[in-house]
Coordinates of C-alpha atoms and ligand atoms in Angstrom, one line a residue:
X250 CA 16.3 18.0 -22.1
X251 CA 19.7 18.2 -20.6
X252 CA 20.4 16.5 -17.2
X253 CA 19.3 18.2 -14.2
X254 CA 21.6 20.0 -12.0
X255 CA 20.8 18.1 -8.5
X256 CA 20.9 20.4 -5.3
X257 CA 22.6 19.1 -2.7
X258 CA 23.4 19.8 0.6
X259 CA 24.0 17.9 3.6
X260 CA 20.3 17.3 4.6
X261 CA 20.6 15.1 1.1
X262 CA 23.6 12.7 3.1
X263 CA 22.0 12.5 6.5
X264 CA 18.9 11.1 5.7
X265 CA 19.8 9.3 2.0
X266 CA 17.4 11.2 0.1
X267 CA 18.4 13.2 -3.8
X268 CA 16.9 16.4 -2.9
X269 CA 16.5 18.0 0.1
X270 CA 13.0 18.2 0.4
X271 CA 11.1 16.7 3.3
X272 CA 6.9 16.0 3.0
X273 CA 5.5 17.1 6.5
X274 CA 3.5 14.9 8.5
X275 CA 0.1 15.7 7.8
X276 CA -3.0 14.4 9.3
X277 CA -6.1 13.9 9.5
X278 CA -5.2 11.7 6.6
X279 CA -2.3 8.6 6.7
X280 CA -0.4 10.5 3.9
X281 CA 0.5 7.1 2.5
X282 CA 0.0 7.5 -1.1
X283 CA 1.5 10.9 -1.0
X284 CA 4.7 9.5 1.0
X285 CA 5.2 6.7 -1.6
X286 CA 4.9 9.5 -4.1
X287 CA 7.2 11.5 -2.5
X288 CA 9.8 8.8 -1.7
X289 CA 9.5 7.8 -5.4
X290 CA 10.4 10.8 -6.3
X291 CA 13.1 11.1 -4.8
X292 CA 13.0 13.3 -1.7
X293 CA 11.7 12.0 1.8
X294 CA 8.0 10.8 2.1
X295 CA 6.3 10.8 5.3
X296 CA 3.9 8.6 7.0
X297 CA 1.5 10.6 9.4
X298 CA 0.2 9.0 13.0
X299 CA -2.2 11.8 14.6
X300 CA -5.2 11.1 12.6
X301 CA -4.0 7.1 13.4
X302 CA -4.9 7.7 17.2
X303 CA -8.2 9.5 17.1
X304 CA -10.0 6.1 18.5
X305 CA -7.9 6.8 21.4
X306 CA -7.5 10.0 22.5
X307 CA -10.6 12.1 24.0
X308 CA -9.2 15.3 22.4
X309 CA -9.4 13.6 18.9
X310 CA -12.8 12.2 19.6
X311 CA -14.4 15.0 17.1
X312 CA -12.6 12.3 14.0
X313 CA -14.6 9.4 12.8
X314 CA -11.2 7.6 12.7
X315 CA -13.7 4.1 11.3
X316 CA -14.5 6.0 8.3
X317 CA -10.7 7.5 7.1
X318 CA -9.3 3.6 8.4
X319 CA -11.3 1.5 9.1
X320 CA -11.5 -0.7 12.3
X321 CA -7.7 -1.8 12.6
X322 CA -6.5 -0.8 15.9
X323 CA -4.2 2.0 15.4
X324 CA -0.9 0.2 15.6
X325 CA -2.0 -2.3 13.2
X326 CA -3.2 0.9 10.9
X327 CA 0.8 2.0 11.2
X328 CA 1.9 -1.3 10.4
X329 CA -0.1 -1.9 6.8
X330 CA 1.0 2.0 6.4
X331 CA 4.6 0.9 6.5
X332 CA 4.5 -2.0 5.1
X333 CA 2.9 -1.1 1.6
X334 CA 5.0 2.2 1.5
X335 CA 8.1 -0.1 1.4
X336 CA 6.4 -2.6 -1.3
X337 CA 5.6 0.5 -3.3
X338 CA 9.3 2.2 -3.1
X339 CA 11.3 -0.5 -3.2
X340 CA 12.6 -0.3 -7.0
X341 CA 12.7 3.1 -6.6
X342 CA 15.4 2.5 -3.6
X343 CA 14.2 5.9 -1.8
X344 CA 13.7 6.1 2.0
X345 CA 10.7 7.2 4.1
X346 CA 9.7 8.7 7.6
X347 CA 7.1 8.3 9.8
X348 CA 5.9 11.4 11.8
X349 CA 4.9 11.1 15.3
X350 CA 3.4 14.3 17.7
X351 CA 5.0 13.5 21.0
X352 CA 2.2 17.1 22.4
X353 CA 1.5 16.1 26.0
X354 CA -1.9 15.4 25.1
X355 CA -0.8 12.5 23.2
X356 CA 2.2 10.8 24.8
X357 CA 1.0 7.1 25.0
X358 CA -0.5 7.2 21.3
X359 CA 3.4 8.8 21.1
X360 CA 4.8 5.5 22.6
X361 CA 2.6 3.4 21.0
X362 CA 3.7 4.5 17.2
X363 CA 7.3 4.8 18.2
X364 CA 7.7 0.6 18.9
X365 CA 5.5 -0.1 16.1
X366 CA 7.9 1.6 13.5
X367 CA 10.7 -0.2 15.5
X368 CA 9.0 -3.1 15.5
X369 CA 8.0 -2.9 11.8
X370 CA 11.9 -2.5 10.9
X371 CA 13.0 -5.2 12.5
X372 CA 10.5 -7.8 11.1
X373 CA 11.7 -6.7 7.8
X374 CA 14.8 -6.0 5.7
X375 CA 13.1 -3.6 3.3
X376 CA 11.4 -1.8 5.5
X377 CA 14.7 -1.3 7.6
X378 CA 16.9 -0.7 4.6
X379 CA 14.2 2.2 3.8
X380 CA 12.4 3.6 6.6
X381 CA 15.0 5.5 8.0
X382 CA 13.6 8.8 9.6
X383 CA 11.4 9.4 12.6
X384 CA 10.3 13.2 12.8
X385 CA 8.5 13.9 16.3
X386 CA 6.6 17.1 16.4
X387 CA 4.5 19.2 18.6
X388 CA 5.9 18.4 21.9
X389 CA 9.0 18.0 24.1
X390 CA 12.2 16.3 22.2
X391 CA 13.6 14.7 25.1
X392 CA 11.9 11.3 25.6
X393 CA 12.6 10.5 21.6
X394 CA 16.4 10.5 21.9
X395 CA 16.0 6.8 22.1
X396 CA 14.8 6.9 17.8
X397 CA 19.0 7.5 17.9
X398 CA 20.2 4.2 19.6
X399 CA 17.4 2.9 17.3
X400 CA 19.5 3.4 14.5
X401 CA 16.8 5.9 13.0
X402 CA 18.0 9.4 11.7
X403 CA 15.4 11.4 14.2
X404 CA 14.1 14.8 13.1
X405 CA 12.5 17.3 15.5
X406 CA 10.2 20.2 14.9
X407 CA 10.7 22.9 16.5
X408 CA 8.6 26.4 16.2
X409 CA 11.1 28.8 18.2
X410 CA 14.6 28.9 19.2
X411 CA 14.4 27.8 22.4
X412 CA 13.0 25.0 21.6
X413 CA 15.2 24.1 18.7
X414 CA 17.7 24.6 21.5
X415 CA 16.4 21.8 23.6
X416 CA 16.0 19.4 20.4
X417 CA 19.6 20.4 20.0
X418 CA 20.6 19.4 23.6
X419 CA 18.5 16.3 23.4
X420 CA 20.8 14.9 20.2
X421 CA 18.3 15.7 17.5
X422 CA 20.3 14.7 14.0
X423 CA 18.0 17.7 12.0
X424 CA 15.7 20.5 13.6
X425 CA 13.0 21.9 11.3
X426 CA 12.5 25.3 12.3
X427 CA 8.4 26.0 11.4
X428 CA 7.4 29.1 10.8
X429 CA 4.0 30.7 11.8
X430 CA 2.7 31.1 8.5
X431 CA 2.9 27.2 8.0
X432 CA -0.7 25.2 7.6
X433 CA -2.3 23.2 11.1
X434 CA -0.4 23.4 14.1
X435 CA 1.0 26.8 15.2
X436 CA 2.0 28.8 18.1
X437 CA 0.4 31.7 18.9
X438 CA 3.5 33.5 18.7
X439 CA 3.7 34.9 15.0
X440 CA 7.4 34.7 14.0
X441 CA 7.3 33.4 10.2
X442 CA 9.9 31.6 8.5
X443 CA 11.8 34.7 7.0
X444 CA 12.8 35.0 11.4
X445 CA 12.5 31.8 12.6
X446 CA 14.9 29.6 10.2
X447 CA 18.4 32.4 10.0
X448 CA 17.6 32.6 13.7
X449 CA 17.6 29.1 14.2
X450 CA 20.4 28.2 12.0
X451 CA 22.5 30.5 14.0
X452 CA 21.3 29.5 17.6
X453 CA 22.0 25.1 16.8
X454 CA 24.7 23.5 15.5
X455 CA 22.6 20.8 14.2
X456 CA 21.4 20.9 10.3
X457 CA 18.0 23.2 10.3
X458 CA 15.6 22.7 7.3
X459 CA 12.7 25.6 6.7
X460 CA 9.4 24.8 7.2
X461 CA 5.9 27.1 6.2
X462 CA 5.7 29.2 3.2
X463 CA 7.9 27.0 0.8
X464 CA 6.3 26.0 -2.3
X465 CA 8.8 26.6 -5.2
X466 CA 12.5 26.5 -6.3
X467 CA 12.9 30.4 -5.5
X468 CA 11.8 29.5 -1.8
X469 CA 14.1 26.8 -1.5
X470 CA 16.7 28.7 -2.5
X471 CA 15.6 31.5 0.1
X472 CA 15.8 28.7 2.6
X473 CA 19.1 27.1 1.8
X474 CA 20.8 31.8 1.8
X475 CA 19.2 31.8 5.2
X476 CA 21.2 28.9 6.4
X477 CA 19.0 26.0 6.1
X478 CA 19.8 22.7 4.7
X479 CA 16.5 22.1 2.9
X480 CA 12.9 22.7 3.3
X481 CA 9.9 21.0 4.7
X482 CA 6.5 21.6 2.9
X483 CA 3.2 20.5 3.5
X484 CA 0.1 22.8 2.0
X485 CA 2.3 22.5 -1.4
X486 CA 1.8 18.7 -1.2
X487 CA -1.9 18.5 -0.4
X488 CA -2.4 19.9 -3.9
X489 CA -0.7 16.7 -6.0
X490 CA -2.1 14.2 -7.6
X491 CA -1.2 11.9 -5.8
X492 CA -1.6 13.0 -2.3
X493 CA -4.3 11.3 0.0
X494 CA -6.7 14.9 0.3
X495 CA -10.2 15.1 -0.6
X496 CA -10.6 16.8 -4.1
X497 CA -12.2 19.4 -2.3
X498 CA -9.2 20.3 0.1
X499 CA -6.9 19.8 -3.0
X500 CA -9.2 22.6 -5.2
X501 CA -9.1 25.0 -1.8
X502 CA -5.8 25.5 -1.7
X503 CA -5.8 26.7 -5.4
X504 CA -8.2 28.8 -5.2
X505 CA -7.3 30.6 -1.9
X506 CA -5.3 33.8 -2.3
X507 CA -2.1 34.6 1.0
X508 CA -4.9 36.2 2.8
X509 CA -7.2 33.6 3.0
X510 CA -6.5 31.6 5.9
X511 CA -7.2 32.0 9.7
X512 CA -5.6 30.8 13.0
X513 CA -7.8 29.6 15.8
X514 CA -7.8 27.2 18.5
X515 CA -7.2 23.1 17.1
X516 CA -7.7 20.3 19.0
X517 CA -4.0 20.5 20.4
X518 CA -3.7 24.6 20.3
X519 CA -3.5 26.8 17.4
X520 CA -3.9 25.7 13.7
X521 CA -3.9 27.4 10.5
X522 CA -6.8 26.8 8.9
X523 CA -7.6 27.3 5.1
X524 CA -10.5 30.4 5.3
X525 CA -14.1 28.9 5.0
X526 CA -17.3 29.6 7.0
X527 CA -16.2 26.6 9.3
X528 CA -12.7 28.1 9.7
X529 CA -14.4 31.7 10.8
X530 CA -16.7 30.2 13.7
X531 CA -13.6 28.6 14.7
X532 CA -11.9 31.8 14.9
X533 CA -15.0 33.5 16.6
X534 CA -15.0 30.7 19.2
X535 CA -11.1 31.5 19.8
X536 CA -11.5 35.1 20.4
X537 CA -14.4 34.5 22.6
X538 CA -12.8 32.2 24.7
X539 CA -8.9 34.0 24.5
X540 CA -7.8 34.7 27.5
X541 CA -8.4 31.5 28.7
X542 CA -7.2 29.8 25.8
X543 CA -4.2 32.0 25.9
X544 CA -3.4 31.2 29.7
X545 CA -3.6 27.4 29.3
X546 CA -7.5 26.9 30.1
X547 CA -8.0 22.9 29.6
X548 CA -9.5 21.9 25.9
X549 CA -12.5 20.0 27.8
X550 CA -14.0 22.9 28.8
X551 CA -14.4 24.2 25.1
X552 CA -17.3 22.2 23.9
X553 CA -18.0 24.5 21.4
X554 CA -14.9 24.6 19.8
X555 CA -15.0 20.2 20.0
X556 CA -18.1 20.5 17.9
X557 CA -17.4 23.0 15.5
X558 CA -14.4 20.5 15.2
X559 CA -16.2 17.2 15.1
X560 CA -19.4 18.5 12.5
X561 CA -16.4 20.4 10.4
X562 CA -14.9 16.5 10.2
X563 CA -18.0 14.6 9.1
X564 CA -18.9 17.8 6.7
X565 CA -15.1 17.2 5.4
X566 CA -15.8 13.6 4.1
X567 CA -19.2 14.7 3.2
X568 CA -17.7 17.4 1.0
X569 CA -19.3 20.3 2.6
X570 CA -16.9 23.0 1.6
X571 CA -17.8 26.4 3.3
X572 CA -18.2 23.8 6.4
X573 CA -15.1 21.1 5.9
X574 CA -12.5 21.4 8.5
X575 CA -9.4 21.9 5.9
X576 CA -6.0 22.8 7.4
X577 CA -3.4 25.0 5.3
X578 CA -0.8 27.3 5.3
X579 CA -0.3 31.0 3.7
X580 CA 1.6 29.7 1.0
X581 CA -1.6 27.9 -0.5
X582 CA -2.4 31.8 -2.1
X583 CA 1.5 30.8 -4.6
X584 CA -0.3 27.4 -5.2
X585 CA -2.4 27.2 -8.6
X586 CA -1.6 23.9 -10.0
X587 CA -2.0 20.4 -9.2
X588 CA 0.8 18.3 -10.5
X589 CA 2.2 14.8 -10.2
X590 CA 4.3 14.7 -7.3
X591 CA 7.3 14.3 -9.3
X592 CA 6.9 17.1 -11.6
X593 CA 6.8 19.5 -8.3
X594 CA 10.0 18.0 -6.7
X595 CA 11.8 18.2 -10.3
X596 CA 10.6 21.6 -11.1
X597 CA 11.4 22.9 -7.9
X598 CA 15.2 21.5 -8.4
X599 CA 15.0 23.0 -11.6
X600 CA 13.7 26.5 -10.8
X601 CA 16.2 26.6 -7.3
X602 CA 19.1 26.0 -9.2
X603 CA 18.4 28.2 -11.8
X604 CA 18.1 30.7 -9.5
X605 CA 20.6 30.3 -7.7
X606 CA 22.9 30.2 -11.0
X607 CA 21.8 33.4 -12.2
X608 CA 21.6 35.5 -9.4
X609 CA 25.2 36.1 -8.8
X610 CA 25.1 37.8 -12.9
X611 CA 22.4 39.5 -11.5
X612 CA 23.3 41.1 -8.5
X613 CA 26.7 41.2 -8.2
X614 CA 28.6 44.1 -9.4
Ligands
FMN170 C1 -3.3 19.6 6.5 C2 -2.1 19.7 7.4 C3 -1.9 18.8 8.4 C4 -0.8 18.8 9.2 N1 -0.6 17.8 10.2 C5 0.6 17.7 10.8 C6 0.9 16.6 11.6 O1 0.1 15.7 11.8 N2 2.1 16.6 12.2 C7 3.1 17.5 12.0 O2 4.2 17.4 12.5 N3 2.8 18.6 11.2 C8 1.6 18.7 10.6 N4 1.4 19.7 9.7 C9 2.5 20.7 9.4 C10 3.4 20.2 8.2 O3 4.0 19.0 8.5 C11 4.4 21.3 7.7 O4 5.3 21.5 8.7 C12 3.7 22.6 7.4 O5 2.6 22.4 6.6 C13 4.7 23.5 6.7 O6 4.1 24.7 6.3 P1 3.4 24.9 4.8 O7 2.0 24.4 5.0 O8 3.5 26.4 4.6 O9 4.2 24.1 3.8 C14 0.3 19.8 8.9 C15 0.0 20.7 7.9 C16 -1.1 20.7 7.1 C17 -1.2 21.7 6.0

């Protein structure tokens, strides 16, 4: 086989990664063998906090976090996480991110994670040489300007234009914009990728990278013609062999078809969930409980919701499947394959580029 054309776009020079393709942040789990994966592979694997916190958080309560970690507290959990992803990539020589939702909710946890992965890079060389991204999430950008002076290259999600706006105005270096058809968190407002990234790209300055529906080197190149610098994908990665999911969750998203996922109220506001019988009692719950959900109405008055949550947790490691809580996107109905990490990343170079080769014969007259 020939050499591979690389693609490369500016994403690849900001945060010193070969292809611009970023893991997203995905709890319950740590995502720690899938982010050495990843970062072995040459794009950016990321570490993921929220599961991290559930010991301290009342919202997260419905996660046995002693079963998933064990009884580190959770800062110590984030510092083992960081330090065997940079044993594990060091030959390699790629770099990593940690994720951290900043949703009100979670602030402190927020603070917490934020001087630990400070704090982990400056008790070692390695780890700073290769943990060089902090991607906050799910809340307000502002605070998190300080990942800058920090040295980190800080990456904000954002899931409309306004608020790409404000990650803009608070010195974000790359805004993913994250589409509604995207797995777990969501707003209730349904503006997909196809909307949210072109719109995005035009409303910032700042580098946008795609997030929700991309699975493939055709949707990266759909990403990079609507003005993005790379994609984000997370459903895609669940189904590796590498990454941390149950078996279960890994064989779900296979086997779902586009239509088979749901959105209902999550422990921090909407989620896309992968469609079982769990998922639709969810989704019953939600619509039974809209209009307060929809005007704000505080998640400790939904018990119902908490337990559907906290059973659909325990029947997760228990490998219930029509009653696992299991968290994907839309795109899971283009996934039917569970490869090594770095066969996805390489075929997906491989099919973008070929695409994007041949489509000017094709189309242009
Ligand atoms: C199981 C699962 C858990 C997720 N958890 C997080 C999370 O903890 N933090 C975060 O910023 N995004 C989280 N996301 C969103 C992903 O990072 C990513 O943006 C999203 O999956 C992209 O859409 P896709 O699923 O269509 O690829 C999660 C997604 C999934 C599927």
């Amino acid at each position: 086989m020939g050499a591979m054309t690389l693609i490369h776009t500016e994403l690849c020079d900001i945060v010193g990664i070969k292809h611009p393709i970023l893991q997203g942040g995905m709890g319950p789990y740590k995502t720690e063998a899938l982010a050495t994966a990843v970062t072995n592979a040459g794009a950016l694997g990321v570490i993921s906090c929220i599961g991290m916190a559930a010991t301290l958080i009342p919202e997260a309560a419905p996660l046995d976090a002693a079963r998933l970690f064990g009884s580190d507290p959770p800062a110590v959990i984030l510092q083992k996480s960081i330090e065997s992803v940079t044993k594990k990539t060091r030959t390699s020589g790629g770099v990593f991110g940690v994720n951290v939702p900043v949703a009100a909710e979670f602030v402190l946890a927020s603070k917490m994670f934020v001087e630990q992965t400070i704090e982990s890079c400056k008790a070692d060389s390695d780890t700073e040489r290769s943990l060089r991204v902090v991607v906050t999430s799910a809340g307000n950008p502002k605070p998190w300007s300080v990942l800058k002076k920090e040295g980190f290259q800080w990456i904000h999600v954002a899931g409309c234009v306004k608020h790409a706006k404000k990650a803009e105005a608070a010195g974000a270096d790359v805004i993913v914009a994250s589409g509604h058809e995207g797995g777990a968190h969501v707003s209730w407002d349904p503006v997909h990728s196809t909307v949210l990234v072109p719109a995005v790209a035009k409303a910032v300055k700042t580098p946008v990278v795609g997030a929700g529906g991309f699975c493939d080197g055709a949707s990266l190149a759909a990403a990079l013609c609507l003005g993005a610098v790379g994609i984000q994908m997370g459903t895609r990665f669940i189904a590796t062999k590498e990454s941390d999911f149950e078996p279960m969750w890994k064989q779900a998203v296979v086997e779902r078809e586009e239509r088979q996922t749901l959105v209902g109220r999550g422990l921090f506001g909407p989620m896309r969930f992968l469609r079982n019988r769990r998922a639709e009692e969810i989704v019953e719950q939600t619509l039974e409980d809209l209009p307060n959900f929809y005007l704000g109405e505080p998640l400790d008055s939904n018990e119902k919701i908490l337990e559907l949550e906290r059973t659909g947790f325990v029947d997760l490691m228990d490998e219930k499947e029509d009653t696992a809580l299991m968290f994907g996107g839309e795109v899971a109905g283009r996934i039917q394959n569970i490869p090594t990490t770095e066969e996805l990343i390489n075929n997906i170079i491989a099919e973008a580029s070929d695409v994007i080769k041949t489509l000017p014969e094709k189309v242009l007259k």
